[in-house]
PDB file of C-alpha atoms in Angstrom:
ATOM      1  CA  MET A   1    -179.283 104.246 108.334  1.00 95.00           C
ATOM      2  CA  ILE A   2    -182.648 105.402 107.595  1.00 94.00           C
ATOM      3  CA  SER A   3    -181.703 105.168 103.774  1.00 95.00           C
ATOM      4  CA  GLY A   4    -180.168 102.001 103.984  1.00 96.00           C
ATOM      5  CA  TYR A   5    -183.403 100.724 105.569  1.00 96.00           C
ATOM      6  CA  PHE A   6    -185.782 101.692 103.660  1.00 95.00           C
ATOM      7  CA  LEU A   7    -183.991 100.131 100.501  1.00 95.00           C
ATOM      8  CA  TYR A   8    -184.217  96.851 102.142  1.00 95.00           C
ATOM      9  CA  SER A   9    -186.724  94.469  99.811  1.00 92.00           C
ATOM     10  CA  LYS A  10    -186.603  90.246  99.428  1.00 90.00           C
ATOM     11  CA  ASN A  11    -187.053  91.243  95.971  1.00 91.00           C
ATOM     12  CA  ASN A  12    -183.684  92.356  94.043  1.00 89.00           C
ATOM     13  CA  SER A  13    -185.596  94.351  90.914  1.00 91.00           C
ATOM     14  CA  GLN A  14    -187.277  96.349  93.872  1.00 94.00           C
ATOM     15  CA  ILE A  15    -184.065  97.054  95.172  1.00 94.00           C
ATOM     16  CA  ASP A  16    -182.688  98.047  91.971  1.00 94.00           C
ATOM     17  CA  GLN A  17    -185.722 100.338  91.169  1.00 95.00           C
ATOM     18  CA  LYS A  18    -185.686 102.144  94.949  1.00 95.00           C
ATOM     19  CA  ILE A  19    -181.411 102.569  93.750  1.00 96.00           C
ATOM     20  CA  LYS A  20    -182.177 104.318  91.254  1.00 96.00           C
ATOM     21  CA  ILE A  21    -185.062 106.664  92.108  1.00 96.00           C
ATOM     22  CA  GLN A  22    -182.934 107.771  94.920  1.00 95.00           C
ATOM     23  CA  ALA A  23    -180.116 107.965  92.793  1.00 95.00           C
ATOM     24  CA  ILE A  24    -181.752 109.925  90.556  1.00 96.00           C
ATOM     25  CA  LYS A  25    -183.458 112.521  93.161  1.00 95.00           C
ATOM     26  CA  ILE A  26    -179.920 112.828  95.100  1.00 94.00           C
ATOM     27  CA  LEU A  27    -178.199 113.573  92.132  1.00 93.00           C
ATOM     28  CA  LYS A  28    -180.675 116.444  90.854  1.00 94.00           C
ATOM     29  CA  ILE A  29    -180.507 118.024  94.554  1.00 91.00           C
ATOM     30  CA  LEU A  30    -176.555 117.988  94.079  1.00 89.00           C
ATOM     31  CA  LEU A  31    -176.363 119.801  91.454  1.00 90.00           C
ATOM     32  CA  ILE A  32    -178.938 122.207  91.677  1.00 91.00           C
ATOM     33  CA  SER A  33    -176.781 122.934  95.110  1.00 88.00           C
ATOM     34  CA  ILE A  34    -173.646 123.033  93.257  1.00 85.00           C
ATOM     35  CA  ALA A  35    -174.966 125.946  91.231  1.00 87.00           C
ATOM     36  CA  ILE A  36    -176.539 127.917  93.979  1.00 88.00           C
ATOM     37  CA  TYR A  37    -173.644 127.676  96.545  1.00 85.00           C
ATOM     38  CA  GLY A  38    -171.095 128.469  93.266  1.00 80.00           C
ATOM     39  CA  VAL A  39    -173.336 131.690  92.535  1.00 83.00           C
ATOM     40  CA  PHE A  40    -172.978 132.075  96.552  1.00 83.00           C
ATOM     41  CA  ASP A  41    -169.772 131.955  97.002  1.00 76.00           C
ATOM     42  CA  TYR A  42    -169.111 134.396  93.746  1.00 73.00           C
ATOM     43  CA  LEU A  43    -171.402 137.125  95.361  1.00 77.00           C
ATOM     44  CA  CYS A  44    -169.894 136.579  98.747  1.00 74.00           C
ATOM     45  CA  SER A  45    -166.122 136.487  97.822  1.00 67.00           C
ATOM     46  CA  ASN A  46    -167.041 139.890  95.183  1.00 66.00           C
ATOM     47  CA  LEU A  47    -169.538 141.943  96.732  1.00 66.00           C
ATOM     48  CA  ILE A  48    -169.722 141.199 100.237  1.00 66.00           C
ATOM     49  CA  ILE A  49    -165.987 140.351 101.564  1.00 63.00           C
ATOM     50  CA  HIS A  50    -164.855 141.671  98.554  1.00 60.00           C
ATOM     51  CA  LYS A  51    -162.177 138.999  98.895  1.00 63.00           C
ATOM     52  CA  TYR A  52    -161.526 139.425  94.773  1.00 62.00           C
ATOM     53  CA  ASP A  53    -161.994 142.755  93.021  1.00 63.00           C
ATOM     54  CA  SER A  54    -163.353 141.028  89.882  1.00 63.00           C
ATOM     55  CA  THR A  55    -164.643 138.319  88.225  1.00 63.00           C
ATOM     56  CA  SER A  56    -161.501 137.327  86.270  1.00 63.00           C
ATOM     57  CA  GLU A  57    -159.393 137.552  89.923  1.00 62.00           C
ATOM     58  CA  TRP A  58    -162.158 134.748  91.581  1.00 60.00           C
ATOM     59  CA  ILE A  59    -161.995 132.963  88.711  1.00 59.00           C
ATOM     60  CA  VAL A  60    -157.895 132.868  89.194  1.00 56.00           C
ATOM     61  CA  GLY A  61    -158.205 132.629  92.737  1.00 56.00           C
ATOM     62  CA  SER A  62    -161.259 130.847  93.099  1.00 55.00           C
ATOM     63  CA  ALA A  63    -162.342 128.605  90.775  1.00 51.00           C
ATOM     64  CA  GLN A  64    -158.384 127.433  88.843  1.00 49.00           C
ATOM     65  CA  PRO A  65    -157.479 125.062  91.508  1.00 52.00           C
ATOM     66  CA  TYR A  66    -160.347 123.041  90.117  1.00 50.00           C
ATOM     67  CA  PHE A  67    -158.902 122.732  86.899  1.00 54.00           C
ATOM     68  CA  SER A  68    -156.270 120.088  88.047  1.00 63.00           C
ATOM     69  CA  PHE A  69    -157.855 116.736  86.920  1.00 67.00           C
ATOM     70  CA  PHE A  70    -156.884 115.305  90.085  1.00 68.00           C
ATOM     71  CA  VAL A  71    -158.563 117.783  91.853  1.00 69.00           C
ATOM     72  CA  ILE A  72    -161.419 117.326  90.447  1.00 71.00           C
ATOM     73  CA  LEU A  73    -161.573 113.839  90.340  1.00 75.00           C
ATOM     74  CA  ARG A  74    -161.638 114.458  94.248  1.00 75.00           C
ATOM     75  CA  LYS A  75    -164.100 117.151  94.762  1.00 75.00           C
ATOM     76  CA  ILE A  76    -166.549 114.931  92.960  1.00 77.00           C
ATOM     77  CA  PHE A  77    -166.081 111.318  94.798  1.00 80.00           C
ATOM     78  CA  ILE A  78    -164.754 112.933  98.542  1.00 80.00           C
ATOM     79  CA  GLY A  79    -165.847 116.447  98.690  1.00 74.00           C
ATOM     80  CA  THR A  80    -167.022 119.454  97.598  1.00 76.00           C
ATOM     81  CA  PHE A  81    -167.046 122.375  95.031  1.00 74.00           C
ATOM     82  CA  PHE A  82    -168.146 125.376  97.391  1.00 73.00           C
ATOM     83  CA  ASN A  83    -169.268 124.308 100.374  1.00 71.00           C
ATOM     84  CA  ASN A  84    -168.131 121.705 102.484  1.00 75.00           C
ATOM     85  CA  THR A  85    -171.859 120.473 103.670  1.00 77.00           C
ATOM     86  CA  LEU A  86    -172.492 119.874 100.772  1.00 83.00           C
ATOM     87  CA  TRP A  87    -170.343 116.449 101.113  1.00 87.00           C
ATOM     88  CA  TYR A  88    -173.403 114.175 102.562  1.00 88.00           C
ATOM     89  CA  PHE A  89    -174.854 114.752  98.675  1.00 89.00           C
ATOM     90  CA  HIS A  90    -171.700 113.245  97.194  1.00 90.00           C
ATOM     91  CA  ALA A  91    -171.190 110.606  99.685  1.00 92.00           C
ATOM     92  CA  LEU A  92    -174.909 109.687  99.387  1.00 94.00           C
ATOM     93  CA  PHE A  93    -175.191 109.506  95.795  1.00 94.00           C
ATOM     94  CA  PHE A  94    -172.144 107.517  95.379  1.00 94.00           C
ATOM     95  CA  ALA A  95    -173.231 105.210  98.379  1.00 95.00           C
ATOM     96  CA  TYR A  96    -176.073 104.290  96.462  1.00 96.00           C
ATOM     97  CA  LEU A  97    -174.294 103.527  92.794  1.00 94.00           C
ATOM     98  CA  ILE A  98    -172.139 100.750  94.746  1.00 95.00           C
ATOM     99  CA  ILE A  99    -174.567  98.988  97.587  1.00 96.00           C
ATOM    100  CA  GLY A 100    -176.464  97.636  94.576  1.00 94.00           C
ATOM    101  CA  PRO A 101    -173.929  95.089  93.781  1.00 94.00           C
ATOM    102  CA  ILE A 102    -173.057  94.509  97.518  1.00 95.00           C
ATOM    103  CA  ILE A 103    -176.475  93.416  98.477  1.00 95.00           C
ATOM    104  CA  LYS A 104    -176.936  91.144  95.620  1.00 92.00           C
ATOM    105  CA  HIS A 105    -173.322  89.812  96.364  1.00 94.00           C
ATOM    106  CA  VAL A 106    -172.445  89.470  99.815  1.00 95.00           C
ATOM    107  CA  ASN A 107    -174.674  88.045 102.612  1.00 95.00           C
ATOM    108  CA  VAL A 108    -175.889  90.188 105.724  1.00 96.00           C
ATOM    109  CA  LYS A 109    -173.612  88.231 108.007  1.00 95.00           C
ATOM    110  CA  SER A 110    -170.872  89.266 105.851  1.00 97.00           C
ATOM    111  CA  MET A 111    -172.120  93.030 105.704  1.00 97.00           C
ATOM    112  CA  ILE A 112    -172.148  93.214 109.540  1.00 97.00           C
ATOM    113  CA  TRP A 113    -168.205  92.452 109.251  1.00 97.00           C
ATOM    114  CA  LEU A 114    -167.653  94.371 106.553  1.00 97.00           C
ATOM    115  CA  VAL A 115    -168.975  97.419 108.129  1.00 98.00           C
ATOM    116  CA  GLY A 116    -167.286  96.625 111.509  1.00 97.00           C
ATOM    117  CA  PHE A 117    -163.819  97.313 109.781  1.00 97.00           C
ATOM    118  CA  LEU A 118    -165.043 100.132 107.537  1.00 97.00           C
ATOM    119  CA  PHE A 119    -165.556 101.765 111.365  1.00 97.00           C
ATOM    120  CA  VAL A 120    -163.022 100.941 112.613  1.00 97.00           C
ATOM    121  CA  PHE A 121    -160.346 101.821 109.717  1.00 96.00           C
ATOM    122  CA  HIS A 122    -162.528 105.150 109.763  1.00 95.00           C
ATOM    123  CA  ILE A 123    -162.077 106.212 113.005  1.00 95.00           C
ATOM    124  CA  VAL A 124    -158.326 104.716 113.773  1.00 94.00           C
ATOM    125  CA  THR A 125    -157.347 106.673 110.430  1.00 94.00           C
ATOM    126  CA  ARG A 126    -159.030 109.590 111.468  1.00 93.00           C
ATOM    127  CA  VAL A 127    -157.716 109.595 114.904  1.00 93.00           C
ATOM    128  CA  TYR A 128    -154.281 109.087 114.141  1.00 92.00           C
ATOM    129  CA  ALA A 129    -154.171 111.433 110.728  1.00 91.00           C
ATOM    130  CA  LYS A 130    -155.532 114.142 112.808  1.00 89.00           C
ATOM    131  CA  ASN A 131    -152.646 113.159 116.103  1.00 88.00           C
ATOM    132  CA  MET A 132    -149.910 113.374 113.767  1.00 89.00           C
ATOM    133  CA  ASP A 133    -151.048 116.275 112.277  1.00 87.00           C
ATOM    134  CA  PHE A 134    -150.592 114.848 108.202  1.00 87.00           C
ATOM    135  CA  SER A 135    -150.477 118.081 106.021  1.00 83.00           C
ATOM    136  CA  TRP A 136    -152.598 116.171 103.825  1.00 79.00           C
ATOM    137  CA  TYR A 137    -155.097 115.873 106.261  1.00 85.00           C
ATOM    138  CA  GLU A 138    -158.694 116.906 105.311  1.00 82.00           C
ATOM    139  CA  ALA A 139    -161.902 115.620 106.572  1.00 84.00           C
ATOM    140  CA  ASN A 140    -163.844 115.032 103.589  1.00 83.00           C
ATOM    141  CA  LEU A 141    -161.245 112.062 103.256  1.00 86.00           C
ATOM    142  CA  TRP A 142    -163.148 110.128 106.139  1.00 90.00           C
ATOM    143  CA  ARG A 143    -166.327 112.092 104.967  1.00 89.00           C
ATOM    144  CA  SER A 144    -166.305 109.884 101.558  1.00 90.00           C
ATOM    145  CA  PHE A 145    -169.473 107.065 100.317  1.00 93.00           C
ATOM    146  CA  LEU A 146    -166.705 104.608 100.952  1.00 93.00           C
ATOM    147  CA  LEU A 147    -165.921 105.442 104.675  1.00 93.00           C
ATOM    148  CA  THR A 148    -169.526 107.142 106.143  1.00 94.00           C
ATOM    149  CA  ALA A 149    -172.375 106.512 103.571  1.00 95.00           C
ATOM    150  CA  LEU A 150    -171.409 103.108 102.850  1.00 96.00           C
ATOM    151  CA  PRO A 151    -171.427 101.598 106.133  1.00 97.00           C
ATOM    152  CA  TRP A 152    -174.333 103.509 107.667  1.00 97.00           C
ATOM    153  CA  MET A 153    -176.724 103.000 104.871  1.00 97.00           C
ATOM    154  CA  LEU A 154    -175.310  99.227 105.287  1.00 98.00           C
ATOM    155  CA  THR A 155    -176.366  99.122 108.811  1.00 98.00           C
ATOM    156  CA  GLY A 156    -180.055 100.552 107.944  1.00 97.00           C
ATOM    157  CA  TYR A 157    -179.921  97.487 105.657  1.00 97.00           C
ATOM    158  CA  ILE A 158    -178.966  94.986 108.063  1.00 97.00           C
ATOM    159  CA  CYS A 159    -181.628  96.569 110.469  1.00 97.00           C
ATOM    160  CA  ALA A 160    -184.402  95.829 108.448  1.00 97.00           C
ATOM    161  CA  PHE A 161    -183.260  92.512 107.578  1.00 97.00           C
ATOM    162  CA  TYR A 162    -183.592  91.977 111.018  1.00 97.00           C
ATOM    163  CA  LYS A 163    -186.377  93.866 112.077  1.00 95.00           C
ATOM    164  CA  GLU A 164    -188.816  90.803 113.381  1.00 95.00           C
ATOM    165  CA  TYR A 165    -186.055  89.591 115.509  1.00 95.00           C
ATOM    166  CA  ILE A 166    -185.458  93.145 116.767  1.00 95.00           C
ATOM    167  CA  ILE A 167    -189.044  93.752 117.662  1.00 94.00           C
ATOM    168  CA  ASN A 168    -189.522  90.351 119.594  1.00 94.00           C
ATOM    169  CA  HIS A 169    -186.106  89.457 121.292  1.00 95.00           C
ATOM    170  CA  ILE A 170    -184.680  92.631 122.234  1.00 94.00           C
ATOM    171  CA  SER A 171    -185.624  94.051 124.948  1.00 93.00           C
ATOM    172  CA  LYS A 172    -186.471  98.255 125.277  1.00 91.00           C
ATOM    173  CA  ARG A 173    -184.790  98.446 128.371  1.00 93.00           C
ATOM    174  CA  ILE A 174    -181.320  97.166 126.816  1.00 95.00           C
ATOM    175  CA  LEU A 175    -181.734  99.638 124.218  1.00 94.00           C
ATOM    176  CA  LEU A 176    -181.994 102.289 126.428  1.00 93.00           C
ATOM    177  CA  ILE A 177    -179.071 101.788 128.482  1.00 96.00           C
ATOM    178  CA  LEU A 178    -177.088 101.455 125.379  1.00 96.00           C
ATOM    179  CA  ILE A 179    -178.352 104.532 123.816  1.00 95.00           C
ATOM    180  CA  ALA A 180    -177.134 105.773 127.402  1.00 95.00           C
ATOM    181  CA  ALA A 181    -173.791 104.158 127.353  1.00 97.00           C
ATOM    182  CA  GLY A 182    -172.861 105.049 124.164  1.00 96.00           C
ATOM    183  CA  TYR A 183    -173.405 109.125 124.966  1.00 94.00           C
ATOM    184  CA  LEU A 184    -171.317 108.543 128.255  1.00 96.00           C
ATOM    185  CA  MET A 185    -168.866 106.322 125.790  1.00 96.00           C
ATOM    186  CA  GLN A 186    -168.808 109.140 123.199  1.00 94.00           C
ATOM    187  CA  MET A 187    -167.772 111.814 125.612  1.00 94.00           C
ATOM    188  CA  VAL A 188    -164.706 109.670 127.187  1.00 95.00           C
ATOM    189  CA  GLU A 189    -163.466 108.985 123.680  1.00 95.00           C
ATOM    190  CA  TYR A 190    -163.533 113.070 123.183  1.00 93.00           C
ATOM    191  CA  LYS A 191    -161.298 113.473 125.912  1.00 92.00           C
ATOM    192  CA  LEU A 192    -158.938 110.174 125.256  1.00 92.00           C
ATOM    193  CA  TYR A 193    -158.231 111.303 121.648  1.00 89.00           C
ATOM    194  CA  ASN A 194    -158.108 114.452 122.629  1.00 84.00           C
ATOM    195  CA  GLN A 195    -159.936 115.359 118.554  1.00 84.00           C
ATOM    196  CA  SER A 196    -163.508 116.173 117.567  1.00 86.00           C
ATOM    197  CA  ILE A 197    -164.186 113.952 114.663  1.00 88.00           C
ATOM    198  CA  SER A 198    -167.654 113.312 113.007  1.00 85.00           C
ATOM    199  CA  PHE A 199    -168.225 110.143 114.986  1.00 90.00           C
ATOM    200  CA  TYR A 200    -166.727 107.874 117.476  1.00 95.00           C
ATOM    201  CA  PHE A 201    -167.271 104.382 118.591  1.00 96.00           C
ATOM    202  CA  GLY A 202    -169.620 105.406 121.201  1.00 96.00           C
ATOM    203  CA  THR A 203    -171.764 107.386 118.382  1.00 96.00           C
ATOM    204  CA  ILE A 204    -172.122 103.959 116.441  1.00 97.00           C
ATOM    205  CA  LEU A 205    -173.418 102.445 119.436  1.00 97.00           C
ATOM    206  CA  TYR A 206    -176.084 104.622 121.073  1.00 93.00           C
ATOM    207  CA  CYS A 207    -176.830 106.214 117.093  1.00 96.00           C
ATOM    208  CA  ILE A 208    -177.913 102.219 116.222  1.00 97.00           C
ATOM    209  CA  SER A 209    -179.276 101.874 119.604  1.00 96.00           C
ATOM    210  CA  ILE A 210    -181.800 104.337 119.234  1.00 94.00           C
ATOM    211  CA  PHE A 211    -182.268 103.332 115.501  1.00 96.00           C
ATOM    212  CA  LEU A 212    -183.297  99.823 116.916  1.00 96.00           C
ATOM    213  CA  LEU A 213    -185.275 101.844 119.904  1.00 93.00           C
ATOM    214  CA  CYS A 214    -187.330 103.272 116.644  1.00 92.00           C
ATOM    215  CA  ILE A 215    -187.973  99.942 114.764  1.00 94.00           C
ATOM    216  CA  LYS A 216    -189.223  98.384 118.068  1.00 92.00           C
ATOM    217  CA  LYS A 217    -191.405 101.259 119.176  1.00 86.00           C
ATOM    218  CA  PRO A 218    -192.666 103.152 116.130  1.00 83.00           C
ATOM    219  CA  GLU A 219    -194.906 104.882 118.161  1.00 77.00           C
ATOM    220  CA  TYR A 220    -192.769 106.766 120.556  1.00 71.00           C
ATOM    221  CA  LYS A 221    -193.434 110.579 120.555  1.00 65.00           C
ATOM    222  CA  ILE A 222    -190.827 112.123 122.353  1.00 66.00           C
ATOM    223  CA  ASN A 223    -191.846 115.775 122.313  1.00 69.00           C
ATOM    224  CA  ASN A 224    -194.451 117.477 120.270  1.00 75.00           C
ATOM    225  CA  GLN A 225    -192.515 120.643 119.099  1.00 80.00           C
ATOM    226  CA  LEU A 226    -190.016 118.025 118.344  1.00 74.00           C
ATOM    227  CA  ASN A 227    -192.079 115.683 116.335  1.00 73.00           C
ATOM    228  CA  PHE A 228    -193.703 118.982 114.924  1.00 78.00           C
ATOM    229  CA  ILE A 229    -190.206 120.319 113.633  1.00 79.00           C
ATOM    230  CA  GLY A 230    -189.327 116.958 112.755  1.00 72.00           C
ATOM    231  CA  GLU A 231    -192.350 116.112 110.195  1.00 76.00           C
ATOM    232  CA  LYS A 232    -192.335 119.966 108.460  1.00 77.00           C
TER     233      LYS A 232
END
């Protein structure tokens, strides 16, 4: 959402420039991270937990699965090579590549429908797949640029588009109520779905409500220690 919010501009050329700068920045971080975690995985596998006895065994046991063309494509677009927490960089990078044409050719009201569809599709299909215990289920399928990064970035962009309306017409009290309601809703969903997933409908509600509160009251400070950590 933050990325999408700061991407907003009334000038399309400025948006293109922002996308270029951020995409290159994320790609550099992504490539460096893959290299670092590749070395880390090798050292852990061979020297610490002794999963493999030699470099050749590590290549066969750890790296060989990546030799498949389709596996490589899947790792690039919806996953990671050595560390699952790096899915965020993959998702954000490819979201930057596709969000530009969407912003240029889709009006904001249509964006809202698109975001809603992607959120609903994400949660419904993921809960169904986990409950059915499909053998092909993999969290990174849903943590992709299409089902996670793009809808959240578009949400931030939409918030930036309606910034003046948010500041002038949405009550702070209403936002605080929605934040609490979203949190409680997530707890209920967790019990109902009997599944732990990245986000629920309640998560969407309170995250957006918190974001709108930040837009409406940017001077708010909750805790000095937390602010220090956030700034540093």
